[in-house]
Amino acid sequence: MIYKCLIIDDEELARELIETHISQLTDFELVTSCASAIEASSILQQETIDLLFLDIEMPVLKGTDFFKNLLQKPKVIFTTAYRDYALDGFELNAVDYLLKPITFSRFFKAIEKFKSMHSTGKQTSINISPSTTNDYIFVTKNRKKIKIIFTDILYIESLKDYVKIHLENEFHTVKFSISAFEKELDNRFVRIHRSYIVNRNKITAYTKNDVEINAIEIPISDNYKENILDILK
């Protein structure tokens, strides 16, 4: 399969660097690159784009504001020279967030994340039923199927053969391994520890050693640091 890409960045050198990176991939095709979101809007009306490389800080219209207003949203990888926009990317369910200057190794990692979202053969557990829109799942608890809406999840905690799903005002403990549960979640969730998965949109603060959700500190283990710190640093 060939994935069609569009670059939107007001900096010519930044566009050229991403173009060079894309040229090294055999299964990605660059449709064009644009210097503004306004220019790109006409391209998106004419072409089917699989992946946007979208700069955040641009004149006239910021990349995040442009993306929010798209009716048909391709997958997006945000690019920026500024570290402070990471959570904006999280809120828009971006594939990844790349800090300039973008090395090919970091670019390639983002590409692999994108491709994993298109992989087939995803297994479904007998205890969890994904919705067709990926906005919620049903978990089995006390012989009942309980609806869990993704946006309500703060974080998931492993308790050996069970997981504890922490919501705003309650929690549910269900028999399930955290690794199997992780496969049922979308890209708004990130594994930061062998025992914890967090909802990126709920992160209110972070350090190199933990993230904070509603004043709850959740540790980041060394094995998973790049999952979250590559985006938040």
mmCIF file of C-alpha atoms in Angstrom:
data_model
loop_
_atom_site.group_PDB
_atom_site.id
_atom_site.type_symbol
_atom_site.label_atom_id
_atom_site.label_comp_id
_atom_site.label_asym_id
_atom_site.label_seq_id
_atom_site.Cartn_x
_atom_site.Cartn_y
_atom_site.Cartn_z
ATOM 1 C CA MET A 1 0.000 0.000 0.000
ATOM 2 C CA ILE A 2 1.174 3.499 -0.840
ATOM 3 C CA TYR A 3 0.347 6.215 1.693
ATOM 4 C CA LYS A 4 -0.143 9.726 0.351
ATOM 5 C CA CYS A 5 1.426 12.554 2.363
ATOM 6 C CA LEU A 6 1.062 16.320 2.500
ATOM 7 C CA ILE A 7 3.529 18.694 4.174
ATOM 8 C CA ILE A 8 2.318 22.032 5.559
ATOM 9 C CA ASP A 9 5.036 24.303 6.916
ATOM 10 C CA ASP A 10 5.864 27.941 6.355
ATOM 11 C CA GLU A 11 9.628 27.250 6.590
ATOM 12 C CA GLU A 12 11.174 26.138 3.308
ATOM 13 C CA LEU A 13 14.113 24.328 4.934
ATOM 14 C CA ALA A 14 11.767 22.406 7.224
ATOM 15 C CA ARG A 15 9.683 21.302 4.227
ATOM 16 C CA GLU A 16 12.776 20.219 2.329
ATOM 17 C CA LEU A 17 14.013 18.131 5.266
ATOM 18 C CA ILE A 18 10.726 16.242 5.578
ATOM 19 C CA GLU A 19 10.628 15.799 1.791
ATOM 20 C CA THR A 20 14.084 14.203 1.974
ATOM 21 C CA HIS A 21 12.972 11.886 4.776
ATOM 22 C CA ILE A 22 9.847 10.825 2.865
ATOM 23 C CA SER A 23 11.897 10.134 -0.281
ATOM 24 C CA GLN A 24 13.705 7.364 1.606
ATOM 25 C CA LEU A 25 10.453 5.462 2.203
ATOM 26 C CA THR A 26 9.213 3.158 -0.533
ATOM 27 C CA ASP A 27 5.591 3.002 0.629
ATOM 28 C CA PHE A 28 4.982 6.750 1.072
ATOM 29 C CA GLU A 29 4.277 9.256 -1.696
ATOM 30 C CA LEU A 30 4.508 13.019 -1.237
ATOM 31 C CA VAL A 31 1.586 14.671 -3.032
ATOM 32 C CA THR A 32 2.955 18.164 -2.459
ATOM 33 C CA SER A 33 4.204 20.540 0.225
ATOM 34 C CA CYS A 34 2.531 23.821 1.133
ATOM 35 C CA ALA A 35 3.746 26.965 2.825
ATOM 36 C CA SER A 36 0.421 27.691 4.533
ATOM 37 C CA ALA A 37 -2.724 26.035 5.813
ATOM 38 C CA ILE A 38 -4.797 28.126 3.393
ATOM 39 C CA GLU A 39 -2.850 26.744 0.443
ATOM 40 C CA ALA A 40 -3.216 23.205 1.778
ATOM 41 C CA SER A 41 -6.993 23.417 2.164
ATOM 42 C CA SER A 42 -7.525 23.373 -1.618
ATOM 43 C CA ILE A 43 -5.211 20.362 -1.953
ATOM 44 C CA LEU A 44 -7.203 18.442 0.655
ATOM 45 C CA GLN A 45 -10.388 19.109 -1.289
ATOM 46 C CA GLN A 46 -8.877 17.585 -4.431
ATOM 47 C CA GLU A 47 -6.713 14.760 -3.076
ATOM 48 C CA THR A 48 -7.151 11.906 -0.622
ATOM 49 C CA ILE A 49 -4.378 12.381 1.926
ATOM 50 C CA ASP A 50 -3.427 9.638 4.385
ATOM 51 C CA LEU A 51 -0.908 11.550 6.482
ATOM 52 C CA LEU A 52 -0.287 15.233 7.191
ATOM 53 C CA PHE A 53 3.028 16.616 8.390
ATOM 54 C CA LEU A 54 1.670 19.797 9.924
ATOM 55 C CA ASP A 55 3.634 22.651 11.466
ATOM 56 C CA ILE A 56 1.888 24.190 14.467
ATOM 57 C CA GLU A 57 3.183 27.767 14.597
ATOM 58 C CA MET A 58 2.387 29.378 11.246
ATOM 59 C CA PRO A 59 1.250 32.896 10.268
ATOM 60 C CA VAL A 60 -2.449 33.644 9.669
ATOM 61 C CA LEU A 61 -3.694 30.215 10.795
ATOM 62 C CA LYS A 62 -2.012 27.895 13.300
ATOM 63 C CA GLY A 63 -1.700 24.260 12.345
ATOM 64 C CA THR A 64 -3.742 23.072 15.327
ATOM 65 C CA ASP A 65 -6.599 25.476 14.539
ATOM 66 C CA PHE A 66 -6.523 24.412 10.891
ATOM 67 C CA PHE A 67 -6.690 20.728 11.809
ATOM 68 C CA LYS A 68 -9.525 21.215 14.313
ATOM 69 C CA ASN A 69 -11.696 22.696 11.580
ATOM 70 C CA LEU A 70 -11.135 19.996 8.952
ATOM 71 C CA LEU A 71 -14.298 18.008 8.313
ATOM 72 C CA GLN A 72 -12.366 15.030 6.959
ATOM 73 C CA LYS A 73 -9.263 14.571 9.087
ATOM 74 C CA PRO A 74 -6.293 12.557 7.817
ATOM 75 C CA LYS A 75 -3.835 11.186 10.350
ATOM 76 C CA VAL A 76 -1.495 13.948 11.459
ATOM 77 C CA ILE A 77 2.074 14.240 12.703
ATOM 78 C CA PHE A 78 2.661 17.694 14.165
ATOM 79 C CA THR A 79 6.032 19.358 13.668
ATOM 80 C CA THR A 80 7.266 22.387 15.571
ATOM 81 C CA ALA A 81 10.296 24.177 16.950
ATOM 82 C CA TYR A 82 8.462 24.843 20.205
ATOM 83 C CA ARG A 83 8.226 22.379 23.087
ATOM 84 C CA ASP A 84 5.099 23.860 24.639
ATOM 85 C CA TYR A 85 2.617 22.511 22.117
ATOM 86 C CA ALA A 86 2.829 18.799 22.974
ATOM 87 C CA LEU A 87 -0.464 18.666 24.856
ATOM 88 C CA ASP A 88 -2.220 20.443 21.981
ATOM 89 C CA GLY A 89 -1.134 17.529 19.806
ATOM 90 C CA PHE A 90 -2.390 15.031 22.354
ATOM 91 C CA GLU A 91 -5.819 16.638 22.457
ATOM 92 C CA LEU A 92 -6.131 16.253 18.693
ATOM 93 C CA ASN A 93 -5.107 12.568 18.812
ATOM 94 C CA ALA A 94 -2.009 13.151 16.716
ATOM 95 C CA VAL A 95 0.049 10.169 15.615
ATOM 96 C CA ASP A 96 3.131 11.908 16.950
ATOM 97 C CA TYR A 97 4.752 15.239 17.745
ATOM 98 C CA LEU A 98 8.165 15.957 16.227
ATOM 99 C CA LEU A 99 10.471 18.626 17.545
ATOM 100 C CA LYS A 100 12.618 20.419 14.962
ATOM 101 C CA PRO A 101 15.223 19.787 13.706
ATOM 102 C CA ILE A 102 13.774 16.368 12.883
ATOM 103 C CA THR A 103 16.284 13.532 12.610
ATOM 104 C CA PHE A 104 15.526 10.630 10.311
ATOM 105 C CA SER A 105 15.553 8.147 13.209
ATOM 106 C CA ARG A 106 12.891 10.128 15.069
ATOM 107 C CA PHE A 107 10.942 10.627 11.838
ATOM 108 C CA PHE A 108 11.060 6.893 11.130
ATOM 109 C CA LYS A 109 9.738 6.107 14.600
ATOM 110 C CA ALA A 110 6.727 8.350 13.941
ATOM 111 C CA ILE A 111 6.164 6.626 10.601
ATOM 112 C CA GLU A 112 6.149 3.234 12.298
ATOM 113 C CA LYS A 113 3.517 4.505 14.743
ATOM 114 C CA PHE A 114 1.384 5.614 11.813
ATOM 115 C CA LYS A 115 1.759 2.286 10.003
ATOM 116 C CA SER A 116 0.864 0.323 13.122
ATOM 117 C CA MET A 117 -2.519 2.075 13.136
ATOM 118 C CA HIS A 118 -3.210 0.612 9.710
ATOM 119 C CA SER A 119 -2.144 -2.925 10.537
ATOM 120 C CA THR A 120 -4.747 -5.653 10.161
ATOM 121 C CA GLY A 121 -5.601 -8.694 12.190
ATOM 122 C CA LYS A 122 -6.099 -6.909 15.502
ATOM 123 C CA GLN A 123 -7.295 -9.446 18.055
ATOM 124 C CA THR A 124 -10.352 -8.828 20.193
ATOM 125 C CA SER A 125 -10.650 -10.289 23.662
ATOM 126 C CA ILE A 126 -13.769 -12.122 24.757
ATOM 127 C CA ASN A 127 -14.034 -9.721 27.711
ATOM 128 C CA ILE A 128 -13.912 -6.508 25.682
ATOM 129 C CA SER A 129 -15.990 -5.429 22.733
ATOM 130 C CA PRO A 130 -14.607 -2.455 20.791
ATOM 131 C CA SER A 131 -17.170 -0.056 19.371
ATOM 132 C CA THR A 132 -17.285 0.519 15.652
ATOM 133 C CA THR A 133 -16.330 4.166 16.217
ATOM 134 C CA ASN A 134 -13.601 3.448 18.780
ATOM 135 C CA ASP A 135 -15.210 5.868 21.236
ATOM 136 C CA TYR A 136 -15.979 3.275 23.896
ATOM 137 C CA ILE A 137 -15.572 -0.348 24.898
ATOM 138 C CA PHE A 138 -17.611 -2.779 26.969
ATOM 139 C CA VAL A 139 -15.859 -4.587 29.821
ATOM 140 C CA THR A 140 -17.168 -7.622 31.671
ATOM 141 C CA LYS A 141 -17.692 -7.127 35.389
ATOM 142 C CA ASN A 142 -19.867 -9.267 37.657
ATOM 143 C CA ARG A 143 -21.412 -10.920 34.594
ATOM 144 C CA LYS A 144 -22.438 -7.559 33.201
ATOM 145 C CA LYS A 145 -21.140 -5.678 30.186
ATOM 146 C CA ILE A 146 -20.247 -2.176 31.362
ATOM 147 C CA LYS A 147 -19.760 0.633 28.882
ATOM 148 C CA ILE A 148 -16.512 2.583 29.306
ATOM 149 C CA ILE A 149 -16.174 5.743 27.237
ATOM 150 C CA PHE A 150 -12.566 6.426 26.236
ATOM 151 C CA THR A 151 -12.752 10.124 27.031
ATOM 152 C CA ASP A 152 -13.747 9.296 30.619
ATOM 153 C CA ILE A 153 -10.675 7.146 31.305
ATOM 154 C CA LEU A 154 -7.921 8.822 33.308
ATOM 155 C CA TYR A 155 -5.526 5.899 33.472
ATOM 156 C CA ILE A 156 -5.379 2.109 33.666
ATOM 157 C CA GLU A 157 -3.528 0.308 36.431
ATOM 158 C CA SER A 158 -2.347 -3.314 36.355
ATOM 159 C CA LEU A 159 -3.187 -5.551 39.330
ATOM 160 C CA LYS A 160 -1.591 -8.849 38.282
ATOM 161 C CA ASP A 161 -4.361 -10.659 36.370
ATOM 162 C CA TYR A 162 -6.701 -7.656 36.599
ATOM 163 C CA VAL A 163 -6.763 -4.064 35.440
ATOM 164 C CA LYS A 164 -8.232 -1.163 37.366
ATOM 165 C CA ILE A 165 -9.802 1.418 35.056
ATOM 166 C CA HIS A 166 -9.716 4.811 36.752
ATOM 167 C CA LEU A 167 -12.434 7.264 35.683
ATOM 168 C CA GLU A 168 -13.237 10.758 36.939
ATOM 169 C CA ASN A 169 -15.463 9.685 39.841
ATOM 170 C CA GLU A 170 -15.250 5.896 39.937
ATOM 171 C CA PHE A 171 -13.194 2.895 38.910
ATOM 172 C CA HIS A 172 -13.805 -0.597 37.552
ATOM 173 C CA THR A 173 -11.632 -3.627 38.254
ATOM 174 C CA VAL A 174 -11.902 -6.335 35.609
ATOM 175 C CA LYS A 175 -10.049 -9.566 34.925
ATOM 176 C CA PHE A 176 -7.678 -8.707 32.112
ATOM 177 C CA SER A 177 -3.946 -8.334 31.511
ATOM 178 C CA ILE A 178 -2.772 -4.789 30.924
ATOM 179 C CA SER A 179 -0.961 -5.771 27.704
ATOM 180 C CA ALA A 180 -4.122 -7.256 26.216
ATOM 181 C CA PHE A 181 -6.153 -4.265 27.352
ATOM 182 C CA GLU A 182 -3.627 -1.912 25.741
ATOM 183 C CA LYS A 183 -4.319 -3.468 22.326
ATOM 184 C CA GLU A 184 -7.948 -2.386 22.537
ATOM 185 C CA LEU A 185 -7.134 1.300 23.093
ATOM 186 C CA ASP A 186 -6.500 3.989 20.515
ATOM 187 C CA ASN A 187 -3.583 6.392 20.188
ATOM 188 C CA ARG A 188 -4.824 8.786 22.870
ATOM 189 C CA PHE A 189 -3.454 6.259 25.379
ATOM 190 C CA VAL A 190 0.229 5.660 26.089
ATOM 191 C CA ARG A 191 2.004 3.014 28.167
ATOM 192 C CA ILE A 192 4.409 4.709 30.579
ATOM 193 C CA HIS A 193 5.098 1.819 32.955
ATOM 194 C CA ARG A 194 4.621 -1.947 32.980
ATOM 195 C CA SER A 195 1.714 -1.276 35.367
ATOM 196 C CA TYR A 196 0.243 1.956 33.950
ATOM 197 C CA ILE A 197 -1.380 3.270 30.785
ATOM 198 C CA VAL A 198 -2.457 6.916 30.797
ATOM 199 C CA ASN A 199 -4.863 8.982 28.730
ATOM 200 C CA ARG A 200 -2.670 11.611 27.074
ATOM 201 C CA ASN A 201 -5.509 14.133 27.096
ATOM 202 C CA LYS A 202 -5.783 13.940 30.894
ATOM 203 C CA ILE A 203 -2.134 14.741 31.670
ATOM 204 C CA THR A 204 -1.947 17.993 33.640
ATOM 205 C CA ALA A 205 1.789 18.039 34.463
ATOM 206 C CA TYR A 206 4.878 15.916 34.039
ATOM 207 C CA THR A 207 8.539 15.490 34.983
ATOM 208 C CA LYS A 208 11.136 13.133 33.577
ATOM 209 C CA ASN A 209 10.077 10.593 36.199
ATOM 210 C CA ASP A 210 6.284 10.846 36.346
ATOM 211 C CA VAL A 211 3.126 12.298 34.886
ATOM 212 C CA GLU A 212 0.377 13.951 36.877
ATOM 213 C CA ILE A 213 -3.355 13.507 36.337
ATOM 214 C CA ASN A 214 -5.624 15.459 38.685
ATOM 215 C CA ALA A 215 -2.792 15.664 41.259
ATOM 216 C CA ILE A 216 -2.235 11.880 41.047
ATOM 217 C CA GLU A 217 1.426 11.115 40.331
ATOM 218 C CA ILE A 218 2.000 8.127 38.064
ATOM 219 C CA PRO A 219 5.572 6.885 37.576
ATOM 220 C CA ILE A 220 7.319 6.641 34.216
ATOM 221 C CA SER A 221 9.611 3.621 34.092
ATOM 222 C CA ASP A 222 12.915 3.702 32.200
ATOM 223 C CA ASN A 223 11.682 1.135 29.662
ATOM 224 C CA TYR A 224 8.789 3.360 28.608
ATOM 225 C CA LYS A 225 10.248 6.853 28.965
ATOM 226 C CA GLU A 226 10.657 7.487 25.259
ATOM 227 C CA ASN A 227 6.953 6.696 24.713
ATOM 228 C CA ILE A 228 5.961 9.855 26.549
ATOM 229 C CA LEU A 229 9.099 11.986 26.911
ATOM 230 C CA ASP A 230 9.894 11.976 23.199
ATOM 231 C CA ILE A 231 6.656 13.889 22.762
ATOM 232 C CA LEU A 232 6.592 15.966 25.932
ATOM 233 C CA LYS A 233 10.232 17.011 26.173
#
